[in-house]
Structure formats: C-alpha cells, structure tokens
C-alpha cells in the first residue's frame, strides 16, 4: 500500500477509535492514563504525584479543529499513540507518536503532512498524600514535512519543574515551570508565511520559557473535572509578545470499573512574529481502560451508612514507612456489616455495629499480605500496618555422580542462616525443583553413600536459580569422623614440601571433612589449626602453618562450607605432640587439626513446610 493510500486509512482508524489505554498495577496505588508527553497528568500540566506502584500503559487518541486560523480557513487533525512505563514509584518513562495533517486556504500546498513525530519523556517525582515535587525531561523529535523519516536536528527538548499541593479532600492545585529549546526552524529554509508556520508548526523562537498551572477536583468517585492554563514565552529568536497562551477545560468520567472517558476543549491565542499562530480551539477525545482499578476509580472515602450505631474508625498504613494505603478492603470478623475501603489518606469507617465488644478487623490489599487488628465500635482509633507481599523464587538443578550418572534419591536442604529457617525437598532421578523465599541461602545436597556438597547463594525475588552438582562416592572406610570436640582424621592432610599446595589425597580427605560439616549444621564454628615440625626457622614455620591452615579453609569453602563457620590459625612449631628427634615424630607434628569452637545444644532451626 502506498503512503498516499495508507495515511487516509490511518486517519480514519484514529478518528473512529479514539483511545484504548491498558494498565497493569502491582500495588494499592494505581495510576491515571498518560497525560502530556505520555507521563502522568491532565490537560497541559504534568503531575508531580509519585506513581506508587509499577505500571505499564498504552494510549491512542485524537484531536480536531475546523474553522478560520492563521489568515485562512481549513482544518487540523492530530492522532496520537503513546507508551508509558513506570517501573518505580518515582519514575515514569514515556514514548509517544503524533501524526498531524493540516489544511489551510491561505497557503500552497493547501495540505501539510508533518509525518510521525516522536515524544520521548522521563518524569521523576517525590511526595506524599499532601503534596509532591518532581522533574520532567520532555522531547519532540520532528519528522520531515510531507516526507518520511525523523529529523533529529529539528527536535524540541525541554525540562519542567513540577509541584502538586492538596488543597482539600479531592482538590489538587498543580504547577509547572520549564524551559525548552526549539530547533524546528531547521525543517525548512527561507521566510515562511503565518499560514505555513501554523500548518508545519515551525517556530523562529529557539528558546522559550513555560508556565503552566491546573486544578482538578473529584467530587465523586466517577467524575473529575479539571482546568489547566499554559503560557509559552520566547526568550531568544522571537519577540516575547509572540508567545502562546492556552486554556483547557476537561472532565474525566468513570463509565464503569476500569473504563474512563476524557473529553476536553482547548482555547488558544498568540503567535506571530516568527512563532506559529495556534488553532483558536481544539477538541480532544480520550477513552481509557485499566485492567485494575485506578486511583480515580477506587473508593475515595468510606461508604456512608444511613443506619445508626457505633463505628470502628481507623487507618491502614505501610509498616515500612507509615505511609497511608488507599483502596484497601476492610471487613469485620464479628458482625455482618458492610465492607469498607480506605480513602486517599488511608482512613476507614466500618459499621454500624449492634454491640460494643471488641471485634476482629481484617484488611486485604493486592500486593500486600493480609493483616488483622482488633477494634472497638465507638472506641479509640485503630491502626493496621501492612507488609508488602514478597514474590517467591525457585531453585532447581541436576545431581549426578562423578561419572555423570543421575543419583536416584537426593535430599536437598535449604537454610536461611539469618532467619534460622530450614526447608527440605527430595530429588528423584537426579533432578529437583523447589519454591522458596528470597534471600541469602545455603544449599546442601545429601545422598546415601555419597559425600555431601553445598553452596551459598543469593536469591532475588522472582528469580530462578540453578545449582547443578556432581557428588563423590563415600570411601569404603571413612578417614574422618566427628567426635565431641573435634573432627578426627585417620591420616594426615598432606602438602607439597615446604608449600601450602594440597596433595591430591589431601583433597579427598578434606571432602570428607566438608561433608561432616555440611551434614552437621549445628556446628557453628570450627578452628582449622596448622602445625609444623622444628626443621627450619621459627618465623618460616609460623608463616607456613598459617598459609596451610588458610589453604584448607579455602578448600572447605569451595565444597560449600560457609566462611563464617571456619577460623584459620597457624601455630608453627610451638605445639608438638611427638618428639622432633625422629622422622616419625616430625611427621606426626606436621599436621592440621579441626577443633570445634561452638556447638550449642539449642533447638534446631524452624522448618518450612
């Protein structure tokens, strides 16, 4: 299909389908559809209010003008499509596209197609339920006039300082102060008529300041009228008096749960002297749908009940910072009374009750764990704190022997050392998968007739962690055994002569020591003590014993023993157990000992089912 045939079809589509906005919200505070430059707002004002939760949205809309403008008569059509992602409470990222087509009898050619302009934007915000401050960085990358392709050299970039103040329940005053750099004059060469500047939106002013203010009010949960005023004043490239002034009146109507209709009319004047003369008025239609209830559609205040009787009054807040939680559902556990919902400040009124005895109060909210408190009808104010719901993670892996054959039955033990919690799972045919709480965990793999292996892992919420392992068969005769105060060895830990390099047989022996420590997690700390004979200087033997003890600790850590459980000490030739006069005695004195420092007889950690 050619561009000539495609664009009228696109215009028809945009006119017949005003806007569809899809939003995904993961906590108690949802968002309104995208506003100016596809970040939160209404009319010409960008809001400073924080997002409150992650959200993703898309918008499609249109605006139209018909009549006399810029010395001629004609019409203007604008179709927009926008994407917006708010991954954090304080951050919005937007990307929009504008297609504009203008006809004017006072110019040649009569119709001007400005192509598809792109609008990248970023919004940062900080605030509370009483007010907020923010910063927005906004851009417009122009397309070529009557031709395809972006023109970055002709872009418009700017920034705005944002401020919101809550005047009363449901009533907000909002303001923007900004500056922009306009390079649209690079789109065309030579002098332009006012009519062509109007159609092509090409400005001679290359730097402008902006002041915008707005007020919106929500008298009920389904209606929200708003008014915004904006003025742009050139500071370079054109006279200050050539600036634009625009006012916008609009209303947002909640049709039913999740579906809202915005209708607005804008009136403008100004321009000339190298600045485009604006359309005298512009009508805009916006239809938006949210998959989850937005802040606009949540119950704004507690339902007023006509029946008389005592009420339970309270607040719902976040446990972490005490901030109010709006939109939470509150129910009573003692009498059949209507449900209540928390308002913008987190408050609720539950009742009326027939009795004044203490009553359980339950609170539920998407993205939070359920909570409960006890309130007294007609008594003191109740406060209930909510904990965020933590997304679980998963741990999976394959367990084989050293020849790569799956081990039929393996016990998988996961410990959270900081919380003293343990979770166990049994793997079959060499594979395991388990759901678990995020955090720093220690995993131990145990199988009959095999030496255990462990690993310390840091697991993020929602992550899928893989831990594959190959276990070595237990020797026919154990060379290491657990005694009351030590791990005793039937053979020595051998090193290469005068070094801290472990011999192969020493690694096999240390595998057994590590297996004992992994199985007996109640041993909180063990000392690895290195000793030498008296051959050589005292200083050399002291350093050699310290290096050998450290090397043993390093190897045990590689087998999965936590570093916090191991202490390395070197004693040189100061603690012989045999005479150094014979080779046999010196061989015994060259040794590594494993001495238990802490092994409390406390109850075992709690187990997670």
Short mmCIF file of N, CA and C in Angstrom, two decimals, residues 396-516:
data_model
loop_
_atom_site.label_atom_id
_atom_site.label_comp_id
_atom_site.label_asym_id
_atom_site.label_seq_id
_atom_site.Cartn_x
_atom_site.Cartn_y
_atom_site.Cartn_z
N UNK A 396 16.44 -24.93 41.28
CA UNK A 396 16.37 -26.16 40.51
C UNK A 396 17.78 -26.63 40.17
N UNK A 397 17.90 -27.93 39.85
CA UNK A 397 19.21 -28.42 39.48
C UNK A 397 19.21 -29.91 39.19
N UNK A 398 20.35 -30.39 38.70
CA UNK A 398 20.56 -31.81 38.42
C UNK A 398 21.71 -32.29 39.29
N UNK A 399 21.56 -33.50 39.85
CA UNK A 399 22.58 -34.07 40.74
C UNK A 399 23.01 -35.41 40.15
N UNK A 400 24.32 -35.55 39.88
CA UNK A 400 24.87 -36.77 39.31
C UNK A 400 26.06 -37.23 40.15
N UNK A 401 26.58 -38.43 39.81
CA UNK A 401 27.85 -38.84 40.40
C UNK A 401 28.98 -38.28 39.54
N UNK A 402 30.21 -38.60 39.87
CA UNK A 402 31.35 -38.03 39.15
C UNK A 402 31.47 -38.57 37.73
N UNK A 403 30.70 -39.60 37.41
CA UNK A 403 30.69 -40.14 36.05
C UNK A 403 29.52 -39.60 35.22
N UNK A 404 28.76 -38.69 35.80
CA UNK A 404 27.65 -38.07 35.07
C UNK A 404 26.34 -38.83 35.13
N UNK A 405 26.25 -39.89 35.96
CA UNK A 405 25.01 -40.66 36.07
C UNK A 405 24.11 -40.05 37.14
N UNK A 406 22.81 -39.87 36.86
CA UNK A 406 21.90 -39.28 37.86
C UNK A 406 21.86 -40.12 39.14
N UNK A 407 21.85 -39.46 40.29
CA UNK A 407 21.70 -40.13 41.58
C UNK A 407 20.21 -40.23 41.87
N UNK A 408 19.76 -41.42 42.18
CA UNK A 408 18.32 -41.68 42.23
C UNK A 408 17.60 -40.86 43.28
N UNK A 409 18.12 -40.81 44.50
CA UNK A 409 17.45 -40.08 45.58
C UNK A 409 18.46 -39.13 46.23
N UNK A 410 18.11 -37.85 46.28
CA UNK A 410 18.97 -36.83 46.89
C UNK A 410 18.10 -35.96 47.80
N UNK A 411 18.57 -35.72 49.00
CA UNK A 411 17.89 -34.79 49.92
C UNK A 411 18.51 -33.40 49.74
N UNK A 412 17.65 -32.42 49.46
CA UNK A 412 18.08 -31.03 49.27
C UNK A 412 17.64 -30.23 50.49
N UNK A 413 18.61 -29.68 51.21
CA UNK A 413 18.31 -28.87 52.39
C UNK A 413 18.71 -27.43 52.12
N UNK A 414 17.76 -26.51 52.33
CA UNK A 414 18.00 -25.08 52.15
C UNK A 414 17.88 -24.41 53.52
N UNK A 415 18.89 -23.66 53.88
CA UNK A 415 18.88 -22.93 55.16
C UNK A 415 19.02 -21.44 54.91
N UNK A 416 18.25 -20.66 55.70
CA UNK A 416 18.40 -19.21 55.75
C UNK A 416 19.11 -18.90 57.07
N UNK A 417 20.44 -18.77 57.06
CA UNK A 417 21.17 -18.62 58.33
C UNK A 417 20.70 -17.44 59.18
N UNK A 418 20.38 -16.32 58.52
CA UNK A 418 19.99 -15.13 59.29
C UNK A 418 18.67 -15.34 60.01
N UNK A 419 17.74 -16.07 59.40
CA UNK A 419 16.41 -16.27 59.99
C UNK A 419 16.29 -17.59 60.73
N UNK A 420 17.34 -18.44 60.69
CA UNK A 420 17.31 -19.76 61.32
C UNK A 420 16.11 -20.57 60.84
N UNK A 421 15.92 -20.59 59.53
CA UNK A 421 14.85 -21.37 58.91
C UNK A 421 15.46 -22.43 58.00
N UNK A 422 14.77 -23.54 57.87
CA UNK A 422 15.22 -24.64 57.02
C UNK A 422 14.07 -25.15 56.19
N UNK A 423 14.35 -25.45 54.93
CA UNK A 423 13.36 -26.05 54.02
C UNK A 423 14.01 -27.26 53.34
N UNK A 424 13.27 -28.35 53.23
CA UNK A 424 13.82 -29.57 52.68
C UNK A 424 12.97 -30.08 51.52
N UNK A 425 13.65 -30.70 50.58
CA UNK A 425 12.99 -31.26 49.39
C UNK A 425 13.75 -32.53 49.02
N UNK A 426 13.06 -33.49 48.43
CA UNK A 426 13.72 -34.73 47.98
C UNK A 426 13.73 -34.76 46.46
N UNK A 427 14.92 -34.95 45.90
CA UNK A 427 15.07 -35.03 44.45
C UNK A 427 15.02 -36.50 44.02
N UNK A 428 14.36 -36.75 42.91
CA UNK A 428 14.24 -38.10 42.36
C UNK A 428 14.81 -38.11 40.95
N UNK A 429 15.48 -39.23 40.63
CA UNK A 429 16.10 -39.40 39.31
C UNK A 429 17.05 -38.25 38.97
N UNK A 430 17.69 -37.74 40.01
CA UNK A 430 18.74 -36.75 39.79
C UNK A 430 18.29 -35.34 39.50
N UNK A 431 17.00 -35.03 39.69
CA UNK A 431 16.55 -33.66 39.43
C UNK A 431 15.69 -33.17 40.58
N UNK A 432 15.78 -31.86 40.86
CA UNK A 432 14.97 -31.26 41.92
C UNK A 432 14.54 -29.86 41.49
N UNK A 433 13.41 -29.42 42.05
CA UNK A 433 12.92 -28.05 41.84
C UNK A 433 12.05 -27.70 43.03
N UNK A 434 12.28 -26.54 43.59
CA UNK A 434 11.54 -26.13 44.78
C UNK A 434 11.30 -24.63 44.78
N UNK A 435 10.17 -24.23 45.34
CA UNK A 435 9.83 -22.82 45.50
C UNK A 435 10.27 -22.38 46.88
N UNK A 436 10.87 -21.19 46.97
CA UNK A 436 11.39 -20.76 48.27
C UNK A 436 11.36 -19.25 48.40
N UNK A 437 11.54 -18.80 49.65
CA UNK A 437 11.60 -17.37 49.94
C UNK A 437 12.94 -16.81 49.46
N UNK A 438 12.97 -15.58 48.95
CA UNK A 438 14.24 -14.99 48.51
C UNK A 438 15.13 -14.64 49.69
N UNK A 439 16.39 -14.37 49.41
CA UNK A 439 17.36 -14.01 50.43
C UNK A 439 18.66 -14.76 50.23
N UNK A 440 19.57 -14.63 51.19
CA UNK A 440 20.83 -15.38 51.14
C UNK A 440 20.59 -16.75 51.75
N UNK A 441 20.82 -17.79 50.96
CA UNK A 441 20.53 -19.15 51.40
C UNK A 441 21.78 -20.01 51.31
N UNK A 442 21.74 -21.13 52.05
CA UNK A 442 22.80 -22.13 51.93
C UNK A 442 22.14 -23.45 51.56
N UNK A 443 22.60 -24.05 50.46
CA UNK A 443 22.03 -25.29 49.95
C UNK A 443 22.99 -26.44 50.22
N UNK A 444 22.47 -27.54 50.76
CA UNK A 444 23.26 -28.75 50.98
C UNK A 444 22.60 -29.91 50.27
N UNK A 445 23.37 -30.66 49.48
CA UNK A 445 22.89 -31.85 48.78
C UNK A 445 23.44 -33.09 49.49
N UNK A 446 22.52 -33.97 49.91
CA UNK A 446 22.90 -35.17 50.66
C UNK A 446 22.33 -36.40 49.96
N UNK A 447 23.13 -37.45 49.87
CA UNK A 447 22.67 -38.71 49.30
C UNK A 447 23.40 -39.86 49.98
N UNK A 448 22.69 -40.95 50.18
CA UNK A 448 23.27 -42.12 50.82
C UNK A 448 24.43 -42.65 49.97
N UNK A 449 25.57 -42.96 50.67
CA UNK A 449 26.79 -43.49 50.07
C UNK A 449 27.54 -42.43 49.24
N UNK A 450 27.19 -41.14 49.41
CA UNK A 450 27.89 -40.06 48.72
C UNK A 450 28.29 -38.98 49.72
N UNK A 451 29.36 -38.28 49.43
CA UNK A 451 29.78 -37.14 50.24
C UNK A 451 28.94 -35.91 49.89
N UNK A 452 28.54 -35.18 50.90
CA UNK A 452 27.66 -34.02 50.69
C UNK A 452 28.42 -32.87 50.06
N UNK A 453 27.66 -32.01 49.38
CA UNK A 453 28.21 -30.81 48.74
C UNK A 453 27.27 -29.65 49.01
N UNK A 454 27.81 -28.45 49.19
CA UNK A 454 26.96 -27.29 49.49
C UNK A 454 27.34 -26.08 48.67
N UNK A 455 26.51 -25.06 48.78
CA UNK A 455 26.78 -23.79 48.09
C UNK A 455 25.97 -22.69 48.78
N UNK A 456 26.57 -21.51 48.92
CA UNK A 456 25.86 -20.33 49.42
C UNK A 456 25.43 -19.49 48.22
N UNK A 457 24.13 -19.14 48.16
CA UNK A 457 23.57 -18.43 47.01
C UNK A 457 22.76 -17.23 47.49
N UNK A 458 22.76 -16.18 46.69
CA UNK A 458 21.89 -15.03 46.94
C UNK A 458 20.76 -15.08 45.94
N UNK A 459 19.52 -15.20 46.43
CA UNK A 459 18.35 -15.41 45.58
C UNK A 459 17.48 -14.16 45.62
N UNK A 460 17.23 -13.55 44.46
CA UNK A 460 16.38 -12.37 44.35
C UNK A 460 14.92 -12.79 44.21
N UNK A 461 13.97 -11.91 44.61
CA UNK A 461 12.55 -12.23 44.44
C UNK A 461 12.22 -12.51 42.98
N UNK A 462 11.48 -13.59 42.74
CA UNK A 462 11.07 -13.96 41.39
C UNK A 462 12.14 -14.63 40.56
N UNK A 463 13.35 -14.80 41.10
CA UNK A 463 14.44 -15.37 40.31
C UNK A 463 14.33 -16.90 40.24
N UNK A 464 14.93 -17.47 39.19
CA UNK A 464 15.05 -18.92 39.05
C UNK A 464 16.53 -19.26 39.08
N UNK A 465 16.97 -19.90 40.17
CA UNK A 465 18.39 -20.17 40.39
C UNK A 465 18.66 -21.64 40.11
N UNK A 466 19.75 -21.91 39.39
CA UNK A 466 20.12 -23.28 39.03
C UNK A 466 21.40 -23.65 39.79
N UNK A 467 21.36 -24.82 40.49
CA UNK A 467 22.53 -25.35 41.18
C UNK A 467 22.68 -26.82 40.80
N UNK A 468 23.54 -27.09 39.82
CA UNK A 468 23.87 -28.46 39.41
C UNK A 468 25.10 -28.92 40.17
N UNK A 469 25.18 -30.22 40.47
CA UNK A 469 26.31 -30.71 41.24
C UNK A 469 26.61 -32.17 40.90
N UNK A 470 27.90 -32.53 41.09
CA UNK A 470 28.35 -33.91 40.96
C UNK A 470 28.91 -34.35 42.30
N UNK A 471 28.33 -35.40 42.90
CA UNK A 471 28.74 -35.88 44.22
C UNK A 471 29.72 -37.04 44.08
N UNK A 472 30.73 -37.07 44.99
CA UNK A 472 31.72 -38.14 45.00
C UNK A 472 31.27 -39.24 45.96
N UNK A 473 31.48 -40.48 45.55
CA UNK A 473 31.11 -41.60 46.40
C UNK A 473 31.92 -41.59 47.70
N UNK A 474 31.26 -41.97 48.78
CA UNK A 474 31.93 -42.08 50.07
C UNK A 474 32.89 -43.27 50.01
N UNK A 475 34.10 -43.10 50.57
CA UNK A 475 35.04 -44.23 50.54
C UNK A 475 34.55 -45.40 51.39
N UNK A 476 35.09 -46.58 51.09
CA UNK A 476 34.68 -47.76 51.85
C UNK A 476 34.96 -47.64 53.32
N UNK A 477 36.08 -47.01 53.69
CA UNK A 477 36.43 -46.78 55.09
C UNK A 477 36.60 -45.27 55.28
N UNK A 478 35.84 -44.69 56.22
CA UNK A 478 35.92 -43.26 56.47
C UNK A 478 37.26 -42.90 57.07
N UNK A 479 37.84 -41.82 56.57
CA UNK A 479 39.10 -41.30 57.12
C UNK A 479 38.87 -40.13 58.06
N UNK A 480 37.65 -39.65 58.18
CA UNK A 480 37.31 -38.55 59.08
C UNK A 480 36.06 -38.92 59.85
N UNK A 481 36.04 -38.61 61.15
CA UNK A 481 34.86 -38.88 61.97
C UNK A 481 34.64 -37.72 62.94
N UNK A 482 33.40 -37.52 63.32
CA UNK A 482 33.03 -36.43 64.23
C UNK A 482 33.06 -36.93 65.66
N UNK A 483 33.90 -36.28 66.48
CA UNK A 483 33.94 -36.54 67.91
C UNK A 483 33.31 -35.37 68.65
N UNK A 484 33.32 -35.44 69.96
CA UNK A 484 32.65 -34.41 70.74
C UNK A 484 33.27 -33.03 70.55
N UNK A 485 34.61 -32.95 70.52
CA UNK A 485 35.28 -31.66 70.49
C UNK A 485 36.07 -31.41 69.22
N UNK A 486 36.09 -32.40 68.31
CA UNK A 486 36.91 -32.23 67.11
C UNK A 486 36.42 -33.16 66.02
N UNK A 487 36.95 -32.92 64.81
CA UNK A 487 36.84 -33.89 63.73
C UNK A 487 38.18 -34.60 63.65
N UNK A 488 38.17 -35.89 63.93
CA UNK A 488 39.41 -36.66 63.98
C UNK A 488 39.70 -37.28 62.62
N UNK A 489 41.00 -37.34 62.27
CA UNK A 489 41.44 -37.89 61.00
C UNK A 489 42.29 -39.12 61.23
N UNK A 490 42.13 -40.13 60.37
CA UNK A 490 42.96 -41.34 60.46
C UNK A 490 44.21 -41.22 59.59
N UNK A 491 44.34 -40.14 58.85
CA UNK A 491 45.54 -39.89 58.05
C UNK A 491 45.80 -38.39 58.00
N UNK A 492 46.99 -38.02 57.52
CA UNK A 492 47.39 -36.62 57.53
C UNK A 492 46.86 -35.87 56.31
N UNK A 493 46.73 -34.54 56.46
CA UNK A 493 46.47 -33.65 55.32
C UNK A 493 47.84 -33.29 54.74
N UNK A 494 48.15 -33.85 53.60
CA UNK A 494 49.49 -33.71 53.03
C UNK A 494 49.60 -32.50 52.09
N UNK A 495 50.77 -31.84 52.16
CA UNK A 495 51.08 -30.70 51.30
C UNK A 495 52.38 -31.00 50.56
N UNK A 496 52.59 -30.35 49.43
CA UNK A 496 53.89 -30.41 48.76
C UNK A 496 54.94 -29.83 49.68
N UNK A 497 56.17 -30.31 49.59
CA UNK A 497 57.24 -29.98 50.52
C UNK A 497 57.44 -28.46 50.63
N UNK A 498 57.38 -27.99 51.87
CA UNK A 498 57.64 -26.58 52.21
C UNK A 498 56.69 -25.60 51.50
N UNK A 499 55.48 -26.06 51.12
CA UNK A 499 54.49 -25.17 50.46
C UNK A 499 53.12 -25.38 51.10
N UNK A 500 52.18 -24.59 50.63
CA UNK A 500 50.79 -24.77 51.07
C UNK A 500 49.94 -25.42 49.98
N UNK A 501 50.56 -26.09 49.02
CA UNK A 501 49.84 -26.74 47.93
C UNK A 501 49.34 -28.11 48.39
N UNK A 502 48.03 -28.34 48.32
CA UNK A 502 47.43 -29.59 48.77
C UNK A 502 47.76 -30.72 47.80
N UNK A 503 48.12 -31.88 48.35
CA UNK A 503 48.30 -33.08 47.54
C UNK A 503 46.93 -33.64 47.17
N UNK A 504 46.80 -34.41 46.07
CA UNK A 504 45.51 -34.97 45.67
C UNK A 504 44.83 -35.76 46.78
N UNK A 505 45.59 -36.60 47.54
CA UNK A 505 44.96 -37.39 48.59
C UNK A 505 44.43 -36.50 49.71
N UNK A 506 45.06 -35.32 49.91
CA UNK A 506 44.57 -34.39 50.92
C UNK A 506 43.21 -33.83 50.53
N UNK A 507 42.98 -33.57 49.25
CA UNK A 507 41.67 -33.05 48.81
C UNK A 507 40.58 -34.08 49.03
N UNK A 508 40.88 -35.37 48.79
CA UNK A 508 39.88 -36.41 49.04
C UNK A 508 39.54 -36.48 50.52
N UNK A 509 40.56 -36.32 51.38
CA UNK A 509 40.32 -36.33 52.82
C UNK A 509 39.48 -35.13 53.24
N UNK A 510 39.79 -33.96 52.69
CA UNK A 510 39.04 -32.74 53.05
C UNK A 510 37.61 -32.79 52.53
N UNK A 511 37.35 -33.54 51.46
CA UNK A 511 35.96 -33.73 51.01
C UNK A 511 35.13 -34.40 52.10
N UNK A 512 35.75 -35.33 52.84
CA UNK A 512 35.05 -35.99 53.93
C UNK A 512 34.80 -35.02 55.08
N UNK A 513 35.81 -34.19 55.39
CA UNK A 513 35.63 -33.19 56.45
C UNK A 513 34.50 -32.22 56.09
N UNK A 514 34.49 -31.75 54.85
CA UNK A 514 33.43 -30.83 54.41
C UNK A 514 32.06 -31.49 54.51
N UNK A 515 31.96 -32.76 54.13
CA UNK A 515 30.68 -33.47 54.20
C UNK A 515 30.16 -33.53 55.63
N UNK A 516 31.07 -33.78 56.60
CA UNK A 516 30.66 -33.81 58.00
C UNK A 516 30.11 -32.44 58.43
#
